[in-house]
Short mmCIF file of C-alpha atoms and ligand atoms in Angstrom, two decimals:
data_model
loop_
_atom_site.label_atom_id
_atom_site.label_comp_id
_atom_site.label_asym_id
_atom_site.label_seq_id
_atom_site.Cartn_x
_atom_site.Cartn_y
_atom_site.Cartn_z
CA UNK A 1 27.44 1.33 20.81
CA UNK A 2 28.43 1.71 17.14
CA UNK A 3 28.78 5.21 15.72
CA UNK A 4 28.47 4.00 12.13
CA UNK A 5 25.79 6.08 10.43
CA UNK A 6 23.35 4.22 8.16
CA UNK A 7 21.42 6.85 6.21
CA UNK A 8 17.82 5.79 5.66
CA UNK A 9 18.52 2.79 7.97
CA UNK A 10 19.50 0.97 4.79
CA UNK A 11 20.16 -2.70 5.55
CA UNK A 12 19.89 -2.19 9.32
CA UNK A 13 18.28 -5.06 11.22
CA UNK A 14 15.90 -3.70 13.83
CA UNK A 15 13.58 -6.62 14.59
CA UNK A 16 12.78 -10.25 13.96
CA UNK A 17 9.60 -10.98 12.03
CA UNK A 18 7.90 -14.12 10.76
CA UNK A 19 5.47 -12.20 8.56
CA UNK A 20 7.01 -11.60 5.16
CA UNK A 21 10.39 -11.89 3.54
CA UNK A 22 11.71 -10.04 0.52
CA UNK A 23 14.67 -11.59 -1.27
CA UNK A 24 15.78 -8.66 -3.37
CA UNK A 25 18.55 -10.51 -5.18
CA UNK A 26 16.36 -13.20 -6.76
CA UNK A 27 13.05 -11.30 -6.65
CA UNK A 28 11.10 -13.51 -4.27
CA UNK A 29 8.45 -12.52 -1.75
CA UNK A 30 6.88 -14.83 0.83
CA UNK A 31 4.18 -14.24 3.45
CA UNK A 32 4.81 -16.61 6.38
CA UNK A 33 6.73 -18.90 4.03
CA UNK A 34 4.16 -19.02 1.23
CA UNK A 35 5.27 -17.73 -2.15
CA UNK A 36 3.41 -14.60 -3.26
CA UNK A 37 2.74 -16.21 -6.62
CA UNK A 38 0.77 -19.07 -4.97
CA UNK A 39 -1.08 -16.72 -2.63
CA UNK A 40 -2.01 -14.28 -5.41
CA UNK A 41 -3.27 -17.03 -7.70
CA UNK A 42 -4.75 -19.48 -5.20
CA UNK A 43 -5.83 -17.60 -2.07
CA UNK A 44 -8.26 -14.76 -1.42
CA UNK A 45 -7.31 -11.55 0.39
CA UNK A 46 -9.38 -12.75 3.36
CA UNK A 47 -7.23 -15.91 3.54
CA UNK A 48 -4.10 -13.81 3.36
CA UNK A 49 -5.31 -11.56 6.18
CA UNK A 50 -6.05 -14.64 8.28
CA UNK A 51 -2.58 -15.98 7.51
CA UNK A 52 -0.86 -12.74 8.45
CA UNK A 53 -2.82 -12.23 11.66
CA UNK A 54 -3.01 -15.84 12.88
CA UNK A 55 0.20 -17.38 11.61
CA UNK A 56 -1.27 -20.14 9.47
CA UNK A 57 -3.62 -20.66 6.57
CA UNK A 58 -7.24 -21.14 7.67
CA UNK A 59 -9.31 -24.26 7.18
CA UNK A 60 -12.56 -23.72 5.27
CA UNK A 61 -14.49 -23.49 8.57
CA UNK A 62 -12.01 -21.02 10.04
CA UNK A 63 -12.11 -18.89 6.91
CA UNK A 64 -15.92 -18.83 6.88
CA UNK A 65 -16.00 -17.69 10.50
CA UNK A 66 -13.30 -15.06 9.88
CA UNK A 67 -15.03 -13.75 6.75
CA UNK A 68 -18.34 -13.49 8.62
CA UNK A 69 -16.60 -11.45 11.33
CA UNK A 70 -15.10 -9.11 8.73
CA UNK A 71 -18.43 -8.81 6.89
CA UNK A 72 -20.15 -7.80 10.11
CA UNK A 73 -17.82 -4.79 10.40
CA UNK A 74 -18.06 -3.08 7.00
CA UNK A 75 -20.65 -0.49 8.07
CA UNK A 76 -19.32 2.84 9.29
CA UNK A 77 -21.06 5.31 11.57
CA UNK A 78 -23.12 8.04 9.88
CA UNK A 79 -20.98 10.72 11.55
CA UNK A 80 -17.92 9.35 9.74
CA UNK A 81 -19.79 9.29 6.43
CA UNK A 82 -20.83 12.89 7.04
CA UNK A 83 -17.23 13.89 7.68
CA UNK A 84 -16.17 12.04 4.54
CA UNK A 85 -18.70 14.09 2.55
CA UNK A 86 -17.41 17.31 4.11
CA UNK A 87 -13.85 16.34 3.20
CA UNK A 88 -14.92 15.62 -0.37
CA UNK A 89 -16.74 18.97 -0.56
CA UNK A 90 -13.61 20.73 0.73
CA UNK A 91 -11.59 19.15 -2.10
CA UNK A 92 -9.43 17.08 0.23
CA UNK A 93 -7.09 14.57 -1.44
CA UNK A 94 -8.30 10.97 -1.11
CA UNK A 95 -5.26 9.74 0.83
CA UNK A 96 -5.61 12.57 3.36
CA UNK A 97 -9.37 11.98 3.59
CA UNK A 98 -8.74 8.29 4.28
CA UNK A 99 -6.22 9.24 6.98
CA UNK A 100 -8.66 11.61 8.69
CA UNK A 101 -11.66 9.26 8.46
CA UNK A 102 -9.65 6.23 9.66
CA UNK A 103 -8.59 8.22 12.69
CA UNK A 104 -12.22 9.20 13.34
CA UNK A 105 -13.34 5.54 13.23
CA UNK A 106 -11.69 5.01 16.59
CA UNK A 107 -14.30 7.24 18.29
CA UNK A 108 -16.99 4.66 17.42
CA UNK A 109 -14.96 1.54 18.23
CA UNK A 110 -16.56 -0.27 21.19
CA UNK A 111 -13.09 -1.18 22.48
CA UNK A 112 -11.47 2.19 21.94
CA UNK A 113 -10.42 2.38 25.61
CA UNK A 114 -9.08 -1.18 25.79
CA UNK A 115 -5.72 -1.64 27.42
CA UNK A 116 -2.86 -1.51 24.89
CA UNK A 117 -1.74 -4.95 26.05
CA UNK A 118 -5.16 -6.50 25.37
CA UNK A 119 -4.24 -8.48 22.27
CA UNK A 120 -7.76 -9.67 21.57
CA UNK A 121 -9.08 -6.09 21.60
CA UNK A 122 -6.21 -5.02 19.35
CA UNK A 123 -7.06 -7.79 16.85
CA UNK A 124 -10.74 -6.80 16.98
CA UNK A 125 -9.81 -3.19 16.26
CA UNK A 126 -7.56 -4.31 13.44
CA UNK A 127 -10.41 -6.29 11.93
CA UNK A 128 -12.78 -3.31 12.22
CA UNK A 129 -10.28 -0.93 10.63
CA UNK A 130 -9.57 -3.31 7.76
CA UNK A 131 -13.29 -3.91 7.16
CA UNK A 132 -14.22 -0.21 7.30
CA UNK A 133 -11.42 1.45 5.33
CA UNK A 134 -12.83 0.31 1.95
CA UNK A 135 -16.29 1.61 2.96
CA UNK A 136 -14.82 4.99 3.86
CA UNK A 137 -12.82 5.26 0.66
CA UNK A 138 -15.70 4.24 -1.60
CA UNK A 139 -18.02 6.71 0.18
CA UNK A 140 -15.46 9.49 -0.31
CA UNK A 141 -15.22 8.83 -4.03
CA UNK A 142 -19.00 8.73 -4.38
CA UNK A 143 -19.36 11.98 -2.41
CA UNK A 144 -16.85 13.64 -4.77
CA UNK A 145 -19.08 12.60 -7.65
CA UNK A 146 -22.17 13.95 -5.84
CA UNK A 147 -23.51 10.45 -5.15
CA UNK A 148 -24.83 8.92 -1.93
CA UNK A 149 -22.77 6.08 -0.42
CA UNK A 150 -23.64 2.51 -1.36
CA UNK A 151 -24.17 0.23 1.64
CA UNK A 152 -21.74 -2.67 1.87
CA UNK A 153 -23.10 -6.05 0.80
CA UNK A 154 -22.05 -8.71 3.32
CA UNK A 155 -22.55 -11.42 0.71
CA UNK A 156 -19.72 -10.10 -1.44
CA UNK A 157 -16.02 -10.76 -0.98
CA UNK A 158 -13.78 -8.01 0.43
CA UNK A 159 -12.53 -7.22 -3.09
CA UNK A 160 -15.94 -7.32 -4.81
CA UNK A 161 -17.52 -5.28 -2.03
CA UNK A 162 -15.13 -2.37 -2.53
CA UNK A 163 -15.77 -2.26 -6.28
CA UNK A 164 -19.51 -2.55 -5.61
CA UNK A 165 -19.51 0.29 -3.06
CA UNK A 166 -17.48 2.40 -5.47
CA UNK A 167 -19.67 1.96 -8.52
CA UNK A 168 -23.02 0.66 -7.24
CA UNK A 169 -22.68 -2.31 -9.58
CA UNK A 170 -21.42 -5.78 -8.72
CA UNK A 171 -18.11 -6.37 -10.49
CA UNK A 172 -17.71 -9.18 -13.00
CA UNK A 173 -15.63 -12.22 -12.05
CA UNK A 174 -12.46 -10.99 -13.81
CA UNK A 175 -12.54 -7.59 -12.09
CA UNK A 176 -13.16 -9.19 -8.70
CA UNK A 177 -10.35 -11.70 -9.17
CA UNK A 178 -7.92 -9.02 -10.38
CA UNK A 179 -8.69 -6.64 -7.53
CA UNK A 180 -8.47 -9.44 -4.97
CA UNK A 181 -5.06 -10.32 -6.39
CA UNK A 182 -3.93 -6.69 -6.14
CA UNK A 183 -5.02 -6.58 -2.49
CA UNK A 184 -3.03 -9.75 -1.76
CA UNK A 185 0.05 -8.43 -3.56
CA UNK A 186 0.06 -5.23 -1.52
CA UNK A 187 -0.81 -6.73 1.89
CA UNK A 188 2.70 -6.92 3.31
CA UNK A 189 6.29 -6.30 2.34
CA UNK A 190 8.81 -6.58 5.16
CA UNK A 191 9.84 -3.40 6.91
CA UNK A 192 8.95 -0.90 4.19
CA UNK A 193 8.67 2.74 5.29
CA UNK A 194 4.97 2.73 6.17
CA UNK A 195 5.16 -0.59 8.05
CA UNK A 196 8.16 0.67 9.98
CA UNK A 197 6.25 3.89 10.77
CA UNK A 198 3.34 1.80 12.12
CA UNK A 199 5.79 -0.35 14.08
CA UNK A 200 7.52 2.66 15.65
CA UNK A 201 4.11 3.90 16.76
CA UNK A 202 3.19 0.43 18.04
CA UNK A 203 6.46 0.25 19.98
CA UNK A 204 5.22 3.07 22.24
CA UNK A 205 2.24 0.75 22.99
CA UNK A 206 -0.02 3.21 21.18
CA UNK A 207 -3.16 1.62 19.74
CA UNK A 208 -3.80 0.07 16.33
CA UNK A 209 -5.66 3.14 15.02
CA UNK A 210 -2.63 5.35 15.66
CA UNK A 211 -0.36 2.91 13.86
CA UNK A 212 -2.62 2.62 10.82
CA UNK A 213 -3.07 6.38 10.59
CA UNK A 214 0.73 6.80 10.77
CA UNK A 215 1.12 4.12 8.11
CA UNK A 216 -1.24 5.99 5.79
CA UNK A 217 0.81 9.15 6.22
CA UNK A 218 4.08 7.36 5.44
CA UNK A 219 2.60 5.58 2.43
CA UNK A 220 1.33 8.80 0.87
CA UNK A 221 4.72 10.00 -0.38
CA UNK A 222 5.92 9.64 -3.99
CA UNK A 223 8.93 7.54 -2.95
CA UNK A 224 6.60 4.90 -1.51
CA UNK A 225 2.90 4.33 -2.27
CA UNK A 226 2.44 7.49 -4.30
CA UNK A 227 4.47 6.06 -7.18
CA UNK A 228 1.56 4.07 -8.67
CA UNK A 229 -0.34 7.27 -9.44
CA UNK A 230 2.85 8.86 -10.79
CA UNK A 231 3.27 5.95 -13.21
CA UNK A 232 -0.23 6.46 -14.57
CA UNK A 233 0.47 10.18 -14.93
CA UNK A 234 3.57 9.28 -16.92
CA UNK A 235 1.52 7.01 -19.21
CA UNK A 236 -0.94 9.86 -19.80
CA UNK A 237 1.98 12.20 -20.43
CA UNK A 238 3.31 9.81 -23.08
CA UNK A 239 -0.15 9.69 -24.62
CA UNK A 240 -0.61 13.47 -24.58
CA UNK A 241 2.87 14.04 -26.05
CA UNK A 242 1.81 12.16 -29.20
CA UNK A 243 5.39 10.80 -29.22
CA UNK A 244 6.29 7.21 -29.74
CA UNK A 245 6.83 5.80 -26.19
CA UNK A 246 10.47 5.00 -26.99
CA UNK A 247 11.06 8.60 -28.07
CA UNK A 248 9.27 9.85 -24.95
CA UNK A 249 11.36 7.73 -22.59
CA UNK A 250 14.57 8.66 -24.45
CA UNK A 251 13.75 12.36 -24.00
CA UNK A 252 12.74 11.83 -20.36
CA UNK A 253 16.03 10.06 -19.57
CA UNK A 254 18.03 12.71 -21.44
CA UNK A 255 16.29 15.31 -19.29
CA UNK A 256 17.53 13.36 -16.23
CA UNK A 257 14.07 12.32 -15.09
CA UNK A 258 13.63 9.56 -12.55
CA UNK A 259 11.02 7.16 -13.84
CA UNK A 260 8.36 6.20 -11.28
CA UNK A 261 7.66 2.49 -10.94
CA UNK A 262 11.36 1.68 -11.32
CA UNK A 263 13.86 0.99 -8.57
CA UNK A 264 13.47 -0.39 -5.09
CA UNK A 265 15.47 -0.25 -1.90
CA UNK A 266 15.49 -4.05 -1.62
CA UNK A 267 14.79 -5.55 -5.08
CA UNK A 268 17.73 -5.56 -7.45
CA UNK A 269 15.73 -7.45 -10.08
CA UNK A 270 12.13 -7.14 -11.26
CA UNK A 271 9.69 -7.18 -8.36
CA UNK A 272 7.78 -10.52 -8.28
CA UNK A 273 4.54 -8.59 -7.74
CA UNK A 274 5.23 -6.69 -10.96
CA UNK A 275 5.40 -10.00 -12.88
CA UNK A 276 1.95 -10.98 -11.57
CA UNK A 277 0.33 -7.62 -12.28
CA UNK A 278 1.90 -7.51 -15.72
CA UNK A 279 0.21 -10.82 -16.46
CA UNK A 280 -3.11 -9.33 -15.28
CA UNK A 281 -2.57 -6.18 -17.35
CA UNK A 282 -2.03 -8.38 -20.39
CA UNK A 283 -5.29 -10.31 -19.74
CA UNK A 284 -7.33 -7.16 -19.11
CA UNK A 285 -5.90 -5.35 -22.14
CA UNK A 286 -6.61 -8.25 -24.42
CA UNK A 287 -10.13 -8.85 -23.15
CA UNK A 288 -10.93 -5.11 -23.44
CA UNK A 289 -9.23 -4.99 -26.85
CA UNK A 290 -7.38 -1.94 -25.56
CA UNK A 291 -3.64 -2.51 -25.39
CA UNK A 292 -2.46 1.11 -25.19
CA UNK A 293 -1.14 1.09 -21.59
CA UNK A 294 0.32 -2.37 -22.12
CA UNK A 295 2.19 -1.17 -25.21
CA UNK A 296 3.53 1.93 -23.45
CA UNK A 297 4.65 0.06 -20.33
CA UNK A 298 6.27 -2.68 -22.42
CA UNK A 299 8.13 -0.12 -24.54
CA UNK A 300 9.36 1.81 -21.49
CA UNK A 301 10.41 -1.37 -19.67
CA UNK A 302 12.28 -2.69 -22.72
CA UNK A 303 14.07 0.61 -23.22
CA UNK A 304 15.10 0.92 -19.56
CA UNK A 305 16.16 -2.73 -19.32
CA UNK A 306 18.74 -2.04 -22.03
CA UNK A 307 20.19 0.87 -20.06
CA UNK A 308 23.38 -0.59 -18.61
CA UNK A 309 23.73 2.19 -16.05
CA UNK A 310 20.35 1.37 -14.54
CA UNK A 311 20.94 -2.37 -14.73
CA UNK A 312 24.22 -1.94 -12.82
CA UNK A 313 22.33 -0.15 -10.06
CA UNK A 314 19.68 -2.90 -10.02
CA UNK A 315 16.90 -0.55 -11.19
CA UNK A 316 14.03 -2.71 -12.44
CA UNK A 317 10.23 -2.40 -12.48
CA UNK A 318 8.52 -2.46 -9.10
CA UNK A 319 4.88 -3.30 -8.28
CA UNK A 320 3.76 0.25 -9.00
CA UNK A 321 4.85 0.08 -12.61
CA UNK A 322 1.88 -2.14 -13.42
CA UNK A 323 -0.72 -1.55 -10.68
CA UNK A 324 -1.90 1.80 -12.05
CA UNK A 325 -2.75 0.57 -15.51
CA UNK A 326 -4.47 -2.50 -14.03
CA UNK A 327 -6.62 -0.21 -11.86
CA UNK A 328 -7.33 1.99 -14.88
CA UNK A 329 -8.73 -1.06 -16.67
CA UNK A 330 -10.95 -1.66 -13.62
CA UNK A 331 -12.30 1.90 -14.00
CA UNK A 332 -10.73 3.16 -10.76
CA UNK A 333 -9.83 6.88 -10.66
CA UNK A 334 -6.12 7.61 -10.57
CA UNK A 335 -5.96 9.36 -7.22
CA UNK A 336 -7.51 6.32 -5.50
CA UNK A 337 -4.56 4.08 -6.37
CA UNK A 338 -2.48 4.98 -3.33
CA UNK A 339 -5.46 4.88 -0.92
CA UNK A 340 -6.27 1.41 -2.29
CA UNK A 341 -2.69 0.43 -1.48
CA UNK A 342 -3.36 1.64 2.08
CA UNK A 343 -6.63 -0.33 2.27
CA UNK A 344 -4.66 -3.48 1.50
CA UNK A 345 -1.45 -2.71 3.43
CA UNK A 346 -3.43 -1.95 6.61
CA UNK A 347 -3.54 -5.75 7.01
CA UNK A 348 0.27 -5.85 7.08
CA UNK A 349 0.62 -2.80 9.34
CA UNK A 350 -1.71 -4.38 11.90
CA UNK A 351 0.08 -7.74 11.72
CA UNK A 352 3.48 -6.10 12.27
CA UNK A 353 2.26 -3.98 15.18
CA UNK A 354 0.75 -7.00 16.91
CA UNK A 355 3.80 -9.14 16.26
CA UNK A 356 6.19 -6.49 17.52
CA UNK A 357 4.14 -5.73 20.62
CA UNK A 358 4.33 -9.39 21.68
CA UNK A 359 7.98 -8.82 22.53
CA UNK A 360 7.99 -5.05 22.62
CA UNK A 361 10.96 -2.78 22.91
CA UNK A 362 10.53 0.97 22.37
CA UNK A 363 12.13 1.93 19.05
CA UNK A 364 14.42 4.82 19.77
CA UNK A 365 17.48 5.30 17.52
CA UNK A 366 19.99 8.12 17.76
CA UNK A 367 21.17 10.86 15.44
CA UNK A 368 24.78 11.99 15.26
CA UNK A 369 24.61 15.50 16.63
CA UNK A 370 26.19 18.05 14.29
CA UNK A 371 24.92 21.25 15.93
CA UNK A 372 26.73 23.65 18.21
CA UNK A 373 27.59 22.61 21.77
CA UNK A 374 28.64 25.89 23.32
CA UNK A 375 26.19 28.55 22.06
CA UNK A 376 25.82 31.40 24.50
CA UNK A 377 22.19 32.08 25.40
CA UNK A 378 21.08 35.70 24.96
CA UNK A 379 17.69 36.70 26.47
CA UNK A 380 15.09 37.53 23.84
CA UNK A 381 14.99 41.32 24.34
CA UNK A 382 18.75 41.57 24.04
CA UNK A 383 19.05 39.78 20.64
N1 ACO B 401 14.78 6.05 -12.44
C1 ACO B 401 16.06 6.38 -12.72
N2 ACO B 401 17.08 6.24 -11.83
C2 ACO B 401 16.80 5.74 -10.63
C3 ACO B 401 15.48 5.37 -10.27
C4 ACO B 401 14.47 5.55 -11.24
N3 ACO B 401 13.19 5.26 -10.95
N4 ACO B 401 15.51 4.93 -9.00
C5 ACO B 401 16.76 5.01 -8.57
N5 ACO B 401 17.54 5.50 -9.55
C6 ACO B 401 19.00 5.72 -9.48
C7 ACO B 401 19.30 6.99 -8.67
O1 ACO B 401 19.35 8.12 -9.50
C8 ACO B 401 20.61 6.65 -8.04
O2 ACO B 401 21.63 6.85 -8.99
P1 ACO B 401 23.07 7.45 -8.51
O3 ACO B 401 23.59 6.43 -7.55
O4 ACO B 401 23.81 7.54 -9.78
O5 ACO B 401 22.77 8.75 -7.85
C9 ACO B 401 20.53 5.15 -7.78
O6 ACO B 401 19.57 4.66 -8.72
C10 ACO B 401 20.08 4.79 -6.40
O7 ACO B 401 18.91 5.55 -6.13
P2 ACO B 401 18.44 5.88 -4.66
O8 ACO B 401 17.34 6.88 -4.73
O9 ACO B 401 19.62 6.21 -3.81
O10 ACO B 401 17.93 4.45 -4.21
P3 ACO B 401 16.97 4.14 -3.02
O11 ACO B 401 17.20 2.76 -2.61
O12 ACO B 401 17.04 5.18 -1.96
O13 ACO B 401 15.57 4.37 -3.74
C11 ACO B 401 13.44 4.32 -4.57
C12 ACO B 401 14.56 3.49 -3.93
C13 ACO B 401 13.12 5.51 -3.65
C14 ACO B 401 12.21 3.43 -4.67
C15 ACO B 401 13.90 4.83 -5.95
O14 ACO B 401 14.26 3.76 -6.78
C16 ACO B 401 12.83 5.68 -6.63
O15 ACO B 401 12.75 6.89 -6.36
N6 ACO B 401 12.01 5.06 -7.54
C17 ACO B 401 10.93 5.78 -8.19
C18 ACO B 401 9.75 5.89 -7.24
C19 ACO B 401 9.07 4.54 -7.05
O16 ACO B 401 8.80 3.82 -8.00
N7 ACO B 401 8.72 4.24 -5.79
C20 ACO B 401 7.98 3.02 -5.47
C21 ACO B 401 8.84 2.05 -4.75
S1 ACO B 401 7.98 0.53 -4.52
C22 ACO B 401 6.88 0.83 -3.30
O17 ACO B 401 7.01 1.67 -2.47
C23 ACO B 401 5.67 0.00 -3.31
#
């Protein structure tokens, strides 16, 4: 047993997985062997979910059947919608509301008591969770605005349906395509912190709901999923400062600030997902004739790419650097960015839990003990 300590488990191999691979040196991401660029441009999120959960790309017939099964599960129980409204009224944060409501969904799952080893039941639960999370999140946002929820439309794609339930209006083709792409880009990413959290939970043979709820918790932090909102806040800060973006970033760096949307534990070059979202940001900015966020992000990226210190450490833009401004163009409120990430990544969490449980071994590392070993116990009334 090695006593070498690896803080943050950096670089430690804990499992084998055929789901996704991140090559951080060249900036390449594959899901089950397929390049993320091809999947984002050529496949729908539904196809990607099928791929992750079943191991191969679906035929047209298989995809139609799978999509129909997903569509049949978008509705959520009225009790959950009521709770979502109460959470909105209480001023709960969207990510926490999503966590609470996702947990509550399990009470209405017809297979909630299924044996943990029942793989079919686990897949069914995974499908229900993935289908219902967008409904929950859209209902929460509408409740915050004092609006009634919009019923899901089974004729719309997963991506279009979310935007429809959020706004009450069917999205145009560009918005649907962009959002679908964003869902695909965020669906899986090796053993990131939230996926590992879900896997640890799965390794106790706990159920899929517990793993997804744990994943949401892990994703909520600013070092992980929370960074996309932080990036948008930075862009607003630049705007409010009335400074030129180069001056703003110079001052921010001089003040020792860490810039959200830059840096990654695995990527040492620009994240391939960032390239794709940058392309989408460019399209959306040009078609809206509003290039402000594009100009700011480009200026910040150019400035930071010339910083030799950062380059030496392999600090380059990650997916979050562009996702926020893309969502802003789609009219999505800032504090929904991280919950949207969760809505997409749930597909990956579920896939990893199921994969790991097929050859399960309880995940149980050790800590090097640095506390006392010979403390003398004194009864409470004598201290
Ligand atoms: N801006 C400036 N410097 C940075 C940044 C940044 N965004 N990120 C890392 N660094 C520097 C650190 O200061 C550190 O420098 P030092 O060695 O001189 O002390 C060095 O790079 C290494 O940083 P660590 O925090 O040790 O690297 P780690 O691998 O633990 O961190 C992380 C990765 C957490 C993502 C980090 O880069 C970060 O905080 N980025 C900003 C938040 C962010 O964008 N998170 C989203 C990640 S992608 C995702 O979850 C989808």
